[in-house]
């Protein structure tokens, strides 16, 4: 995706994947500016660790306590959370600007991505956000962090009847269902048919959750939109050019994905 934009805008550069173990994360980040990197994206499980390394933060990073974009300048690191605006833009484009405010929203997960998505949903008018996570302490921490911004109700993982009552949007923010990860096991039987379902996983593009949702007649949103929309402001921060999210870009990404 970034390579596509670099070529499109005639910028000399490269975007490379660097797998890093959690215990090596801080030392790896410290080395990147020395090797000429302008910045980096950060994914699971490093978003909260990245937050701790930053000397300056944007509002979204400060509110969520999670960083997905690092900018290297002089001796300081600036952290952004572009997932907030990325999810909001994807949701509005894929399901309509009223999707978040139509009724209660059920959110699965309580990691760094969930923090961004809960904030995006609250800003988009979600009247109630029901948060479910297998580890209750993490959902409690997220609810406490974002209590000033969102109305959050904690629901036990597996209590689908309570979570899905009158729900108008279900969002999976976990990696469950991703290629190489365990499946997301839940029943949609109690979810109202008019509810929409979003999954931030993009490999596979149609996860088992989205496949089951489509079979029941739900409107669905895959994770590729969020991936594209969160990447655009990161690219702009590094290279000074705001790229466009287009159908052509999506088509290129879909061709590059395995198992599609």
Coordinates of N, CA and C in Angstrom, one line a residue:
X1 N 0.8 -1.2 0.0 CA 0.0 0.0 0.0 C 0.9 1.3 0.0
X2 N 1.8 1.4 1.0 CA 2.7 2.5 1.0 C 3.6 2.5 -0.2
X3 N 4.0 1.3 -0.7 CA 4.8 1.3 -1.9 C 4.0 1.8 -3.1
X4 N 2.7 1.5 -3.1 CA 1.8 2.0 -4.2 C 1.8 3.5 -4.2
X5 N 1.7 4.1 -3.0 CA 1.6 5.5 -2.9 C 3.0 6.2 -3.2
X6 N 4.1 5.5 -2.8 CA 5.4 6.1 -3.1 C 5.6 6.2 -4.6
X7 N 5.2 5.1 -5.3 CA 5.4 5.1 -6.7 C 4.5 6.1 -7.4
X8 N 3.2 6.2 -6.9 CA 2.2 7.1 -7.4 C 2.7 8.6 -7.3
X9 N 3.4 8.9 -6.2 CA 3.8 10.3 -6.0 C 5.3 10.5 -6.3
X10 N 5.9 9.5 -6.9 CA 7.3 9.7 -7.3 C 8.3 10.0 -6.2
X11 N 8.1 9.3 -5.1 CA 8.9 9.5 -3.9 C 9.9 8.3 -3.8
X12 N 11.1 8.6 -3.6 CA 12.1 7.5 -3.4 C 12.1 7.1 -2.0
X13 N 11.7 5.8 -1.8 CA 11.6 5.3 -0.5 C 11.2 3.8 -0.5
X14 N 11.0 3.3 0.7 CA 10.6 1.9 0.8 C 9.9 1.7 2.1
X15 N 8.9 0.7 2.1 CA 8.2 0.3 3.2 C 8.4 -1.1 3.5
X16 N 9.0 -1.5 4.6 CA 9.4 -2.9 4.9 C 8.8 -3.4 6.2
X17 N 8.6 -4.7 6.2 CA 8.0 -5.3 7.4 C 9.2 -5.8 8.3
X18 N 9.1 -5.5 9.6 CA 10.2 -5.8 10.5 C 9.5 -6.6 11.7
X19 N 9.5 -7.9 11.7 CA 9.0 -8.6 12.9 C 9.9 -8.4 14.1
X20 N 9.3 -8.0 15.2 CA 10.0 -7.7 16.4 C 9.4 -8.4 17.6
X21 N 10.2 -9.1 18.4 CA 9.7 -9.7 19.7 C 9.4 -8.6 20.7
X22 N 8.4 -8.7 21.5 CA 8.1 -7.6 22.5 C 9.3 -7.2 23.3
X23 N 10.1 -8.2 23.7 CA 11.2 -7.8 24.6 C 12.3 -7.0 23.9
X24 N 12.3 -7.0 22.5 CA 13.2 -6.3 21.8 C 12.7 -5.0 21.2
X25 N 11.4 -4.7 21.4 CA 10.7 -3.6 20.8 C 11.4 -2.2 21.0
X26 N 11.7 -1.9 22.2 CA 12.3 -0.5 22.5 C 13.6 -0.4 21.8
X27 N 14.5 -1.4 21.9 CA 15.8 -1.2 21.3 C 15.7 -1.2 19.8
X28 N 14.8 -1.9 19.2 CA 14.6 -1.9 17.7 C 14.1 -0.5 17.3
X29 N 13.2 0.1 18.0 CA 12.7 1.4 17.6 C 13.8 2.4 17.7
X30 N 14.6 2.3 18.8 CA 15.7 3.3 18.9 C 16.7 3.2 17.8
X31 N 16.9 2.1 17.2 CA 17.8 1.9 16.1 C 17.3 2.4 14.7
X32 N 16.0 2.5 14.6 CA 15.4 2.8 13.2 C 15.8 4.2 12.7
X33 N 15.8 5.2 13.5 CA 16.2 6.5 13.0 C 17.7 6.5 12.6
X34 N 18.5 5.7 13.2 CA 19.9 5.7 12.9 C 20.2 5.1 11.5
X35 N 19.2 4.3 11.1 CA 19.3 3.6 9.8 C 18.5 4.4 8.7
X36 N 18.0 5.6 9.0 CA 17.4 6.4 8.0 C 15.9 6.3 7.9
X37 N 15.3 5.6 8.8 CA 13.8 5.5 8.7 C 13.2 6.8 9.1
X38 N 12.1 7.2 8.3 CA 11.4 8.4 8.7 C 10.3 8.2 9.7
X39 N 9.9 6.9 9.9 CA 8.9 6.6 10.8 C 8.6 5.1 10.7
X40 N 7.6 4.7 11.4 CA 7.2 3.3 11.4 C 5.7 3.1 11.8
X41 N 5.1 2.1 11.3 CA 3.8 1.7 11.8 C 4.0 0.6 12.8
X42 N 3.1 0.5 13.8 CA 3.2 -0.4 14.9 C 1.9 -1.2 14.9
X43 N 2.0 -2.5 15.0 CA 0.8 -3.3 15.1 C 0.8 -4.2 16.4
X44 N -0.2 -5.0 16.5 CA -0.3 -5.9 17.7 C 0.9 -6.8 17.8
X45 N 1.6 -6.9 19.0 CA 1.1 -6.5 20.3 C 1.8 -5.2 20.8
X46 N 2.3 -4.3 19.9 CA 3.2 -3.3 20.4 C 2.6 -1.9 20.6
X47 N 1.3 -1.7 20.4 CA 0.8 -0.4 20.3 C 0.9 0.4 21.7
X48 N 0.7 -0.3 22.8 CA 0.8 0.3 24.1 C 2.3 0.5 24.4
X49 N 3.2 -0.4 24.0 CA 4.6 -0.2 24.2 C 5.1 1.0 23.4
X50 N 4.6 1.2 22.2 CA 5.0 2.4 21.4 C 4.6 3.7 22.1
X51 N 3.4 3.7 22.7 CA 3.0 4.9 23.4 C 4.0 5.3 24.5
X52 N 4.6 4.3 25.2 CA 5.5 4.7 26.3 C 6.8 5.2 25.8
X53 N 7.1 5.1 24.5 CA 8.4 5.5 23.9 C 8.3 7.0 23.4
X54 N 7.1 7.5 23.3 CA 7.0 8.8 22.6 C 7.1 10.0 23.5
X55 N 7.8 11.0 22.9 CA 8.0 12.3 23.6 C 6.8 13.2 23.4
X56 N 6.1 13.0 22.2 CA 5.0 13.8 21.9 C 3.9 12.9 21.3
X57 N 2.6 13.3 21.5 CA 1.5 12.5 21.1 C 0.4 13.3 20.5
X58 N -0.3 12.8 19.5 CA -1.5 13.5 19.1 C -2.7 13.2 20.1
X59 N -3.8 13.9 19.9 CA -4.9 13.7 20.8 C -5.4 12.3 20.9
X60 N -5.5 11.6 19.7 CA -6.1 10.3 19.7 C -5.2 9.3 20.5
X61 N -3.9 9.5 20.3 CA -2.9 8.6 21.0 C -3.0 8.9 22.5
X62 N -3.1 10.1 22.9 CA -3.1 10.5 24.3 C -4.4 9.9 25.0
X63 N -5.5 10.0 24.3 CA -6.8 9.5 24.8 C -6.9 8.0 24.9
X64 N -6.3 7.3 24.0 CA -6.4 5.9 23.9 C -5.2 5.2 24.6
X65 N -4.1 5.9 24.8 CA -3.0 5.2 25.4 C -2.3 4.2 24.5
X66 N -2.5 4.4 23.2 CA -2.0 3.4 22.2 C -1.5 4.2 21.0
X67 N -0.4 3.7 20.4 CA 0.2 4.4 19.2 C 0.3 3.4 18.1
X68 N -0.1 3.7 16.9 CA 0.2 2.9 15.7 C 1.1 3.5 14.7
X69 N 1.5 4.7 14.9 CA 2.4 5.4 13.9 C 3.4 6.2 14.7
X70 N 4.7 6.0 14.3 CA 5.8 6.7 14.9 C 6.4 7.6 13.9
X71 N 6.8 8.8 14.3 CA 7.5 9.7 13.4 C 8.8 10.1 14.1
X72 N 9.9 9.9 13.3 CA 11.2 10.2 13.9 C 11.7 11.5 13.4
X73 N 12.0 12.4 14.4 CA 12.5 13.7 14.1 C 13.5 14.1 15.1
X74 N 14.7 14.5 14.7 CA 15.8 14.9 15.5 C 16.0 13.8 16.6
X75 N 16.0 14.1 17.9 CA 16.2 13.1 18.9 C 14.9 12.7 19.6
X76 N 13.7 13.1 19.0 CA 12.4 12.8 19.6 C 11.6 11.9 18.7
X77 N 10.7 11.2 19.4 CA 9.7 10.3 18.6 C 8.3 10.9 18.9
X78 N 7.6 11.1 17.9 CA 6.2 11.5 18.0 C 5.3 10.3 17.7
X79 N 4.2 10.2 18.5 CA 3.3 9.0 18.3 C 1.9 9.5 17.9
X80 N 1.4 8.8 16.9 CA 0.0 9.1 16.4 C -0.8 7.9 16.6
X81 N -2.1 8.1 16.7 CA -3.1 6.9 16.6 C -4.0 7.2 15.5
X82 N -3.6 6.8 14.3 CA -4.5 7.0 13.1 C -5.6 6.0 12.9
X83 N -5.6 5.0 13.9 CA -6.7 4.0 13.8 C -8.0 4.6 14.1
X84 N -8.1 5.7 14.9 CA -9.3 6.3 15.3 C -10.0 6.8 14.0
X85 N -9.3 7.7 13.3 CA -9.9 8.3 12.1 C -10.0 7.3 11.0
X86 N -9.1 6.3 11.0 CA -9.1 5.2 10.0 C -10.4 4.4 10.1
X87 N -10.7 4.0 11.3 CA -12.0 3.2 11.5 C -13.2 4.1 11.2
X88 N -13.2 5.3 11.7 CA -14.4 6.2 11.4 C -14.6 6.4 9.9
X89 N -13.5 6.6 9.2 CA -13.7 6.8 7.7 C -14.2 5.6 7.0
X90 N -13.6 4.4 7.4 CA -14.0 3.1 6.8 C -15.5 2.8 7.1
X91 N -15.9 3.1 8.4 CA -17.3 2.8 8.8 C -18.3 3.7 8.0
X92 N -17.9 4.9 7.9 CA -18.8 5.9 7.2 C -18.9 5.5 5.7
X93 N -17.8 5.2 5.1 CA -17.7 4.8 3.7 C -18.5 3.5 3.4
X94 N -18.3 2.5 4.3 CA -18.8 1.2 4.0 C -20.2 0.9 4.5
X95 N -20.6 1.6 5.6 CA -21.9 1.3 6.2 C -22.8 2.5 6.4
X96 N -22.2 3.7 6.1 CA -23.0 4.9 6.1 C -22.6 5.7 7.4
X97 N -22.7 7.1 7.3 CA -22.4 7.9 8.4 C -23.2 7.7 9.7
X98 N -24.4 7.1 9.5 CA -25.3 6.9 10.7 C -25.1 5.6 11.4
X99 N -24.1 4.8 10.9 CA -24.0 3.4 11.4 C -23.7 3.3 12.9
X100 N -22.9 4.2 13.4 CA -22.5 4.1 14.8 C -23.6 4.6 15.7
X101 N -24.4 5.6 15.2 CA -25.4 6.2 16.1 C -26.8 5.5 16.0
X102 N -26.9 4.4 15.3 CA -28.2 3.8 15.0 C -28.8 3.1 16.3
X103 N -27.9 2.7 17.2 CA -28.3 2.0 18.4 C -27.1 1.5 19.1
X104 N -27.3 0.6 20.1 CA -26.2 0.0 20.9 C -25.2 -0.7 19.9
X105 N -23.9 -0.6 20.3 CA -22.8 -1.2 19.6 C -22.1 -2.2 20.5
X106 N -21.9 -3.4 20.0 CA -21.1 -4.4 20.7 C -19.7 -4.5 20.1
X107 N -18.7 -4.4 21.0 CA -17.3 -4.4 20.6 C -16.6 -5.6 21.2
X108 N -16.0 -6.4 20.4 CA -15.3 -7.6 20.9 C -13.8 -7.2 21.0
X109 N -13.2 -7.4 22.1 CA -11.7 -7.1 22.3 C -11.5 -5.9 23.2
X110 N -10.3 -5.8 23.7 CA -10.0 -4.7 24.6 C -8.5 -4.3 24.5
X111 N -7.9 -4.6 23.3 CA -6.5 -4.2 23.1 C -6.4 -2.8 22.5
X112 N -5.2 -2.5 21.9 CA -5.0 -1.2 21.4 C -5.9 -0.8 20.3
X113 N -6.3 -1.7 19.4 CA -7.2 -1.4 18.3 C -8.6 -1.1 18.9
X114 N -9.0 -1.9 19.9 CA -10.3 -1.6 20.5 C -10.4 -0.2 21.1
X115 N -9.3 0.2 21.7 CA -9.3 1.6 22.3 C -9.6 2.6 21.2
X116 N -9.0 2.5 20.1 CA -9.2 3.4 19.0 C -10.6 3.3 18.5
X117 N -11.1 2.1 18.3 CA -12.4 1.9 17.8 C -13.5 2.4 18.7
X118 N -13.4 2.2 20.0 CA -14.4 2.7 21.0 C -14.4 4.2 20.9
X119 N -13.2 4.8 20.8 CA -13.2 6.3 20.7 C -13.8 6.8 19.4
X120 N -13.6 6.1 18.3 CA -14.2 6.5 17.1 C -15.7 6.3 17.1
X121 N -16.2 5.2 17.7 CA -17.6 5.0 17.8 C -18.3 6.1 18.7
X122 N -17.6 6.4 19.8 CA -18.2 7.5 20.7 C -18.3 8.8 19.9
X123 N -17.2 9.2 19.2 CA -17.2 10.4 18.5 C -18.3 10.4 17.4
X124 N -18.6 9.2 16.8 CA -19.5 9.1 15.7 C -21.0 9.0 16.3
X125 N -21.2 9.1 17.6 CA -22.5 9.1 18.1 C -23.1 7.9 18.7
X126 N -22.3 6.8 18.9 CA -22.8 5.6 19.5 C -23.4 5.9 20.9
X127 N -24.7 5.5 21.0 CA -25.3 5.9 22.3 C -24.9 4.9 23.5
X128 N -24.4 3.8 23.1 CA -24.0 2.8 24.2 C -23.1 1.8 23.5
X129 N -21.9 1.6 24.2 CA -21.0 0.6 23.7 C -20.8 -0.5 24.7
X130 N -21.1 -1.7 24.2 CA -21.0 -2.9 25.1 C -19.7 -3.6 24.8
X131 N -18.9 -3.7 25.8 CA -17.5 -4.2 25.6 C -17.3 -5.6 26.2
X132 N -16.8 -6.5 25.3 CA -16.6 -7.9 25.7 C -15.2 -8.3 25.5
X133 N -14.6 -8.9 26.5 CA -13.2 -9.3 26.3 C -13.0 -10.6 27.2
X134 N -12.2 -11.5 26.7 CA -12.0 -12.7 27.5 C -11.3 -12.5 28.8
X135 N -10.4 -11.4 28.9 CA -9.8 -11.0 30.1 C -10.5 -9.8 30.6
X136 N -11.3 -10.0 31.7 CA -12.1 -8.9 32.2 C -11.3 -7.7 32.6
X137 N -10.1 -7.9 33.2 CA -9.4 -6.7 33.7 C -9.0 -5.8 32.6
X138 N -8.8 -6.3 31.4 CA -8.4 -5.4 30.2 C -9.6 -4.6 29.8
X139 N -10.8 -5.2 29.8 CA -12.0 -4.4 29.4 C -12.3 -3.4 30.5
X140 N -12.0 -3.7 31.7 CA -12.2 -2.7 32.8 C -11.3 -1.6 32.7
X141 N -10.0 -1.9 32.3 CA -9.0 -0.8 32.1 C -9.4 0.1 30.9
X142 N -9.9 -0.5 29.8 CA -10.3 0.3 28.7 C -11.5 1.2 29.0
X143 N -12.5 0.6 29.7 CA -13.7 1.4 30.1 C -13.3 2.6 31.0
X144 N -12.4 2.3 32.0 CA -11.9 3.4 32.8 C -11.2 4.5 32.1
X145 N -10.4 4.1 31.1 CA -9.6 5.0 30.3 C -10.5 6.0 29.5
X146 N -11.5 5.4 28.9 CA -12.4 6.1 27.9 C -13.7 6.5 28.5
X147 N -13.9 6.4 29.8 CA -15.1 6.8 30.5 C -15.5 8.2 30.2
X148 N -14.6 9.2 30.2 CA -15.0 10.5 29.9 C -15.5 10.8 28.5
X149 N -15.2 9.8 27.6 CA -15.5 10.0 26.2 C -16.7 9.2 25.7
X150 N -17.0 8.1 26.4 CA -17.9 7.1 25.9 C -18.8 6.5 27.0
X151 N -20.0 6.1 26.6 CA -20.8 5.3 27.6 C -20.6 3.9 27.3
X152 N -19.9 3.2 28.2 CA -19.4 1.8 28.0 C -20.0 0.9 29.1
X153 N -20.6 -0.2 28.6 CA -21.1 -1.2 29.5 C -20.3 -2.5 29.3
X154 N -19.8 -3.0 30.4 CA -19.0 -4.3 30.3 C -19.9 -5.5 30.4
X155 N -19.7 -6.4 29.4 CA -20.5 -7.6 29.3 C -19.5 -8.8 29.3
X156 N -19.9 -9.8 30.0 CA -19.0 -11.0 30.1 C -18.9 -11.7 28.7
X157 N -17.7 -12.1 28.4 CA -17.5 -12.8 27.1 C -18.3 -14.1 27.1
X158 N -19.1 -14.2 26.0 CA -19.9 -15.4 25.9 C -21.4 -15.1 26.2
X159 N -21.7 -14.0 26.9 CA -23.0 -13.6 27.2 C -23.6 -12.9 26.0
X160 N -23.8 -13.6 24.9 CA -24.2 -13.0 23.7 C -25.6 -12.4 23.7
X161 N -26.5 -13.0 24.5 CA -27.9 -12.5 24.6 C -27.9 -11.1 25.1
X162 N -27.1 -10.9 26.1 CA -27.1 -9.5 26.7 C -26.4 -8.6 25.8
X163 N -25.3 -9.0 25.2 CA -24.4 -8.2 24.4 C -25.2 -7.7 23.1
X164 N -26.0 -8.6 22.6 CA -26.6 -8.4 21.3 C -28.1 -7.8 21.3
X165 N -28.6 -7.7 22.5 CA -30.0 -7.2 22.7 C -30.1 -5.8 22.1
X166 N -30.9 -5.6 21.1 CA -31.2 -4.3 20.4 C -29.9 -3.7 19.7
X167 N -28.9 -4.5 19.6 CA -27.6 -4.0 19.0 C -27.8 -3.7 17.5
X168 N -27.2 -2.6 17.1 CA -27.3 -2.2 15.7 C -26.0 -2.4 14.9
X169 N -24.9 -2.6 15.7 CA -23.6 -2.8 15.1 C -22.7 -3.7 16.0
X170 N -22.1 -4.7 15.4 CA -21.1 -5.5 16.1 C -19.7 -5.3 15.4
X171 N -18.7 -5.1 16.2 CA -17.4 -4.9 15.7 C -16.4 -5.9 16.4
X172 N -15.7 -6.6 15.6 CA -14.6 -7.5 16.1 C -13.3 -6.8 16.0
X173 N -12.7 -6.5 17.1 CA -11.4 -5.8 17.1 C -10.3 -6.7 17.5
X174 N -10.6 -8.0 17.7 CA -9.6 -9.0 18.0 C -8.9 -9.6 16.8
X175 N -7.8 -10.4 17.0 CA -7.2 -11.1 15.8 C -7.8 -12.4 15.6
X176 N -8.8 -12.8 16.4 CA -9.5 -14.1 16.2 C -10.1 -14.2 14.8
X177 N -9.9 -15.2 14.1 CA -10.4 -15.4 12.8 C -9.4 -15.0 11.7
X178 N -8.3 -14.4 12.1 CA -7.2 -14.0 11.2 C -6.5 -15.3 10.8
X179 N -5.9 -15.3 9.6 CA -5.1 -16.5 9.1 C -4.0 -16.7 10.1
X180 N -3.9 -18.0 10.6 CA -2.9 -18.4 11.5 C -3.3 -18.2 13.0
X181 N -4.5 -17.6 13.2 CA -5.0 -17.4 14.6 C -6.2 -18.3 14.9
X182 N -6.5 -18.5 16.2 CA -7.7 -19.3 16.5 C -9.0 -18.7 15.9
X183 N -10.0 -19.5 15.7 CA -11.3 -18.9 15.2 C -12.0 -18.1 16.2
X184 N -12.8 -17.2 15.8 CA -13.7 -16.4 16.7 C -15.0 -17.3 16.8
X185 N -15.2 -17.8 18.0 CA -16.4 -18.7 18.2 C -17.4 -17.9 18.9
X186 N -18.5 -17.6 18.2 CA -19.7 -17.0 18.8 C -20.9 -17.3 18.0
X187 N -22.0 -17.2 18.6 CA -23.3 -17.4 18.0 C -24.0 -16.1 17.6
X188 N -24.4 -15.9 16.4 CA -25.1 -14.7 16.0 C -26.6 -14.9 16.2
X189 N -27.1 -15.9 16.7 CA -28.5 -16.2 16.8 C -29.3 -15.1 17.4
X190 N -28.8 -14.4 18.5 CA -29.5 -13.4 19.2 C -29.2 -12.0 18.6
X191 N -28.5 -11.9 17.6 CA -28.2 -10.6 17.0 C -29.3 -10.2 16.1
X192 N -29.9 -9.0 16.3 CA -31.0 -8.6 15.4 C -30.6 -8.6 13.9
X193 N -31.5 -9.0 13.0 CA -31.1 -9.1 11.6 C -30.7 -7.8 11.0
X194 N -31.2 -6.7 11.6 CA -30.9 -5.4 11.0 C -29.5 -4.8 11.4
X195 N -28.9 -5.5 12.3 CA -27.5 -5.1 12.8 C -26.5 -5.3 11.7
X196 N -25.5 -4.4 11.6 CA -24.4 -4.6 10.7 C -23.2 -5.2 11.5
X197 N -22.3 -5.8 10.8 CA -21.2 -6.4 11.4 C -19.9 -6.0 10.7
X198 N -18.9 -5.5 11.5 CA -17.6 -5.1 11.0 C -16.5 -6.0 11.6
X199 N -15.5 -6.3 10.9 CA -14.4 -7.1 11.4 C -13.1 -6.4 10.9
X200 N -12.2 -6.0 11.8 CA -11.0 -5.3 11.4 C -10.0 -6.2 10.8
X201 N -10.2 -7.5 10.9 CA -9.3 -8.5 10.2 C -9.4 -8.4 8.7
X202 N -8.3 -8.4 8.0 CA -8.3 -8.3 6.5 C -7.7 -9.5 5.8
X203 N -7.1 -10.4 6.6 CA -6.6 -11.6 6.0 C -7.0 -12.8 6.9
X204 N -8.0 -13.5 6.4 CA -8.7 -13.4 5.1 C -9.6 -12.2 5.0
X205 N -9.9 -11.8 3.8 CA -10.8 -10.6 3.6 C -12.2 -10.9 4.1
X206 N -12.7 -12.1 3.8 CA -14.0 -12.5 4.4 C -13.7 -13.5 5.5
X207 N -13.8 -13.0 6.7 CA -13.5 -13.9 7.8 C -14.7 -14.8 8.1
X208 N -14.5 -15.9 8.9 CA -15.7 -16.7 9.2 C -16.8 -15.9 9.8
X209 N -16.5 -14.9 10.6 CA -17.6 -14.0 11.2 C -18.4 -13.3 10.1
X210 N -17.7 -12.7 9.1 CA -18.4 -12.0 8.0 C -19.1 -13.0 7.1
X211 N -18.6 -14.2 6.9 CA -19.2 -15.2 6.1 C -20.6 -15.6 6.8
X212 N -20.5 -15.8 8.1 CA -21.7 -16.2 8.8 C -22.7 -15.1 8.8
X213 N -22.2 -13.8 8.9 CA -23.1 -12.7 8.9 C -23.8 -12.5 7.6
X214 N -23.0 -12.7 6.5 CA -23.6 -12.5 5.2 C -24.7 -13.6 4.9
X215 N -24.4 -14.8 5.4 CA -25.4 -15.9 5.3 C -26.7 -15.6 6.0
X216 N -26.6 -14.8 7.0 CA -27.9 -14.4 7.8 C -28.5 -13.1 7.2
X217 N -27.9 -12.5 6.3 CA -28.4 -11.3 5.7 C -28.0 -10.0 6.3
X218 N -26.9 -10.0 7.1 CA -26.4 -8.8 7.7 C -25.6 -8.0 6.7
X219 N -25.6 -6.7 6.8 CA -24.6 -5.9 6.1 C -23.3 -6.1 6.8
X220 N -22.2 -6.1 6.0 CA -20.9 -6.4 6.6 C -19.8 -5.4 6.1
X221 N -18.8 -5.3 6.9 CA -17.6 -4.4 6.5 C -16.3 -5.1 6.9
X222 N -15.5 -5.3 5.9 CA -14.2 -6.0 6.2 C -13.2 -5.0 6.7
X223 N -12.0 -5.6 7.0 CA -10.9 -4.7 7.6 C -10.1 -4.0 6.7
X224 N -10.2 -4.2 5.4 CA -9.3 -3.5 4.4 C -9.5 -2.0 4.4
X225 N -10.8 -1.6 4.6 CA -11.1 -0.1 4.6 C -10.3 0.6 5.7
X226 N -10.4 0.0 6.9 CA -9.7 0.6 8.0 C -8.2 0.7 7.8
X227 N -7.6 -0.4 7.2 CA -6.2 -0.5 6.9 C -5.8 0.6 6.0
X228 N -6.6 0.9 4.9 CA -6.3 1.9 4.0 C -6.4 3.3 4.6
X229 N -7.5 3.5 5.3 CA -7.8 4.9 5.8 C -6.9 5.3 7.0
X230 N -6.4 4.3 7.7 CA -5.4 4.6 8.8 C -4.0 4.9 8.2
X231 N -3.7 4.3 7.1 CA -2.4 4.4 6.5 C -2.2 5.8 5.9
X232 N -3.3 6.4 5.3 CA -3.1 7.7 4.6 C -2.5 8.8 5.5
X233 N -3.0 9.0 6.7 CA -2.4 10.1 7.5 C -1.0 9.8 8.0
X234 N -0.7 8.5 8.1 CA 0.7 8.1 8.5 C 1.6 8.4 7.3
X235 N 1.2 8.1 6.1 CA 2.0 8.4 4.9 C 2.3 9.9 4.8
X236 N 1.2 10.7 5.1 CA 1.3 12.2 5.0 C 2.3 12.7 6.1
X237 N 2.3 12.1 7.2 CA 3.2 12.5 8.3 C 4.6 12.3 8.0
X238 N 4.9 11.2 7.3 CA 6.3 10.8 6.9 C 6.8 11.6 5.7
X239 N 5.9 11.7 4.7 CA 6.4 12.2 3.4 C 5.8 13.5 2.9
X240 N 4.9 14.1 3.7 CA 4.3 15.4 3.4 C 3.3 15.5 2.3
X241 N 2.8 14.3 1.9 CA 1.8 14.3 0.9 C 0.6 13.4 1.4
X242 N -0.6 13.9 1.3 CA -1.8 13.1 1.7 C -2.2 12.3 0.5
X243 N -2.1 10.9 0.6 CA -2.5 10.1 -0.6 C -4.0 9.8 -0.5
X244 N -4.5 9.4 -1.7 CA -5.9 9.1 -1.8 C -6.2 7.6 -1.6
X245 N -7.3 7.3 -0.9 CA -7.8 6.0 -0.8 C -8.8 5.8 -1.9
X246 N -8.5 4.9 -2.8 CA -9.3 4.7 -4.1 C -9.6 3.3 -4.3
X247 N -10.6 3.1 -5.2 CA -11.0 1.7 -5.6 C -9.8 1.0 -6.2
X248 N -8.9 1.7 -7.0 CA -7.8 1.1 -7.6 C -6.8 0.5 -6.5
X249 N -6.6 1.3 -5.4 CA -5.7 0.9 -4.4 C -6.3 -0.4 -3.7
X250 N -7.6 -0.4 -3.4 CA -8.2 -1.6 -2.8 C -8.0 -2.8 -3.7
X251 N -8.2 -2.6 -5.0 CA -8.1 -3.7 -6.0 C -6.6 -4.3 -5.9
X252 N -5.7 -3.4 -5.8 CA -4.3 -3.8 -5.7 C -4.0 -4.6 -4.5
X253 N -4.6 -4.2 -3.4 CA -4.4 -4.9 -2.1 C -5.1 -6.2 -2.1
X254 N -6.3 -6.3 -2.7 CA -7.0 -7.5 -2.7 C -6.2 -8.6 -3.5
X255 N -5.6 -8.1 -4.6 CA -4.8 -9.0 -5.5 C -3.6 -9.6 -4.7
X256 N -3.1 -8.7 -3.8 CA -1.9 -9.1 -3.0 C -2.2 -10.0 -1.8
X257 N -3.4 -10.1 -1.4 CA -3.8 -10.8 -0.2 C -3.8 -12.3 -0.5
X258 N -3.3 -13.2 0.3 CA -3.5 -14.6 0.1 C -4.9 -15.0 0.6
X259 N -5.3 -16.2 0.2 CA -6.6 -16.8 0.6 C -7.8 -15.9 0.3
X260 N -7.7 -15.1 -0.7 CA -8.9 -14.3 -1.1 C -9.6 -15.0 -2.2

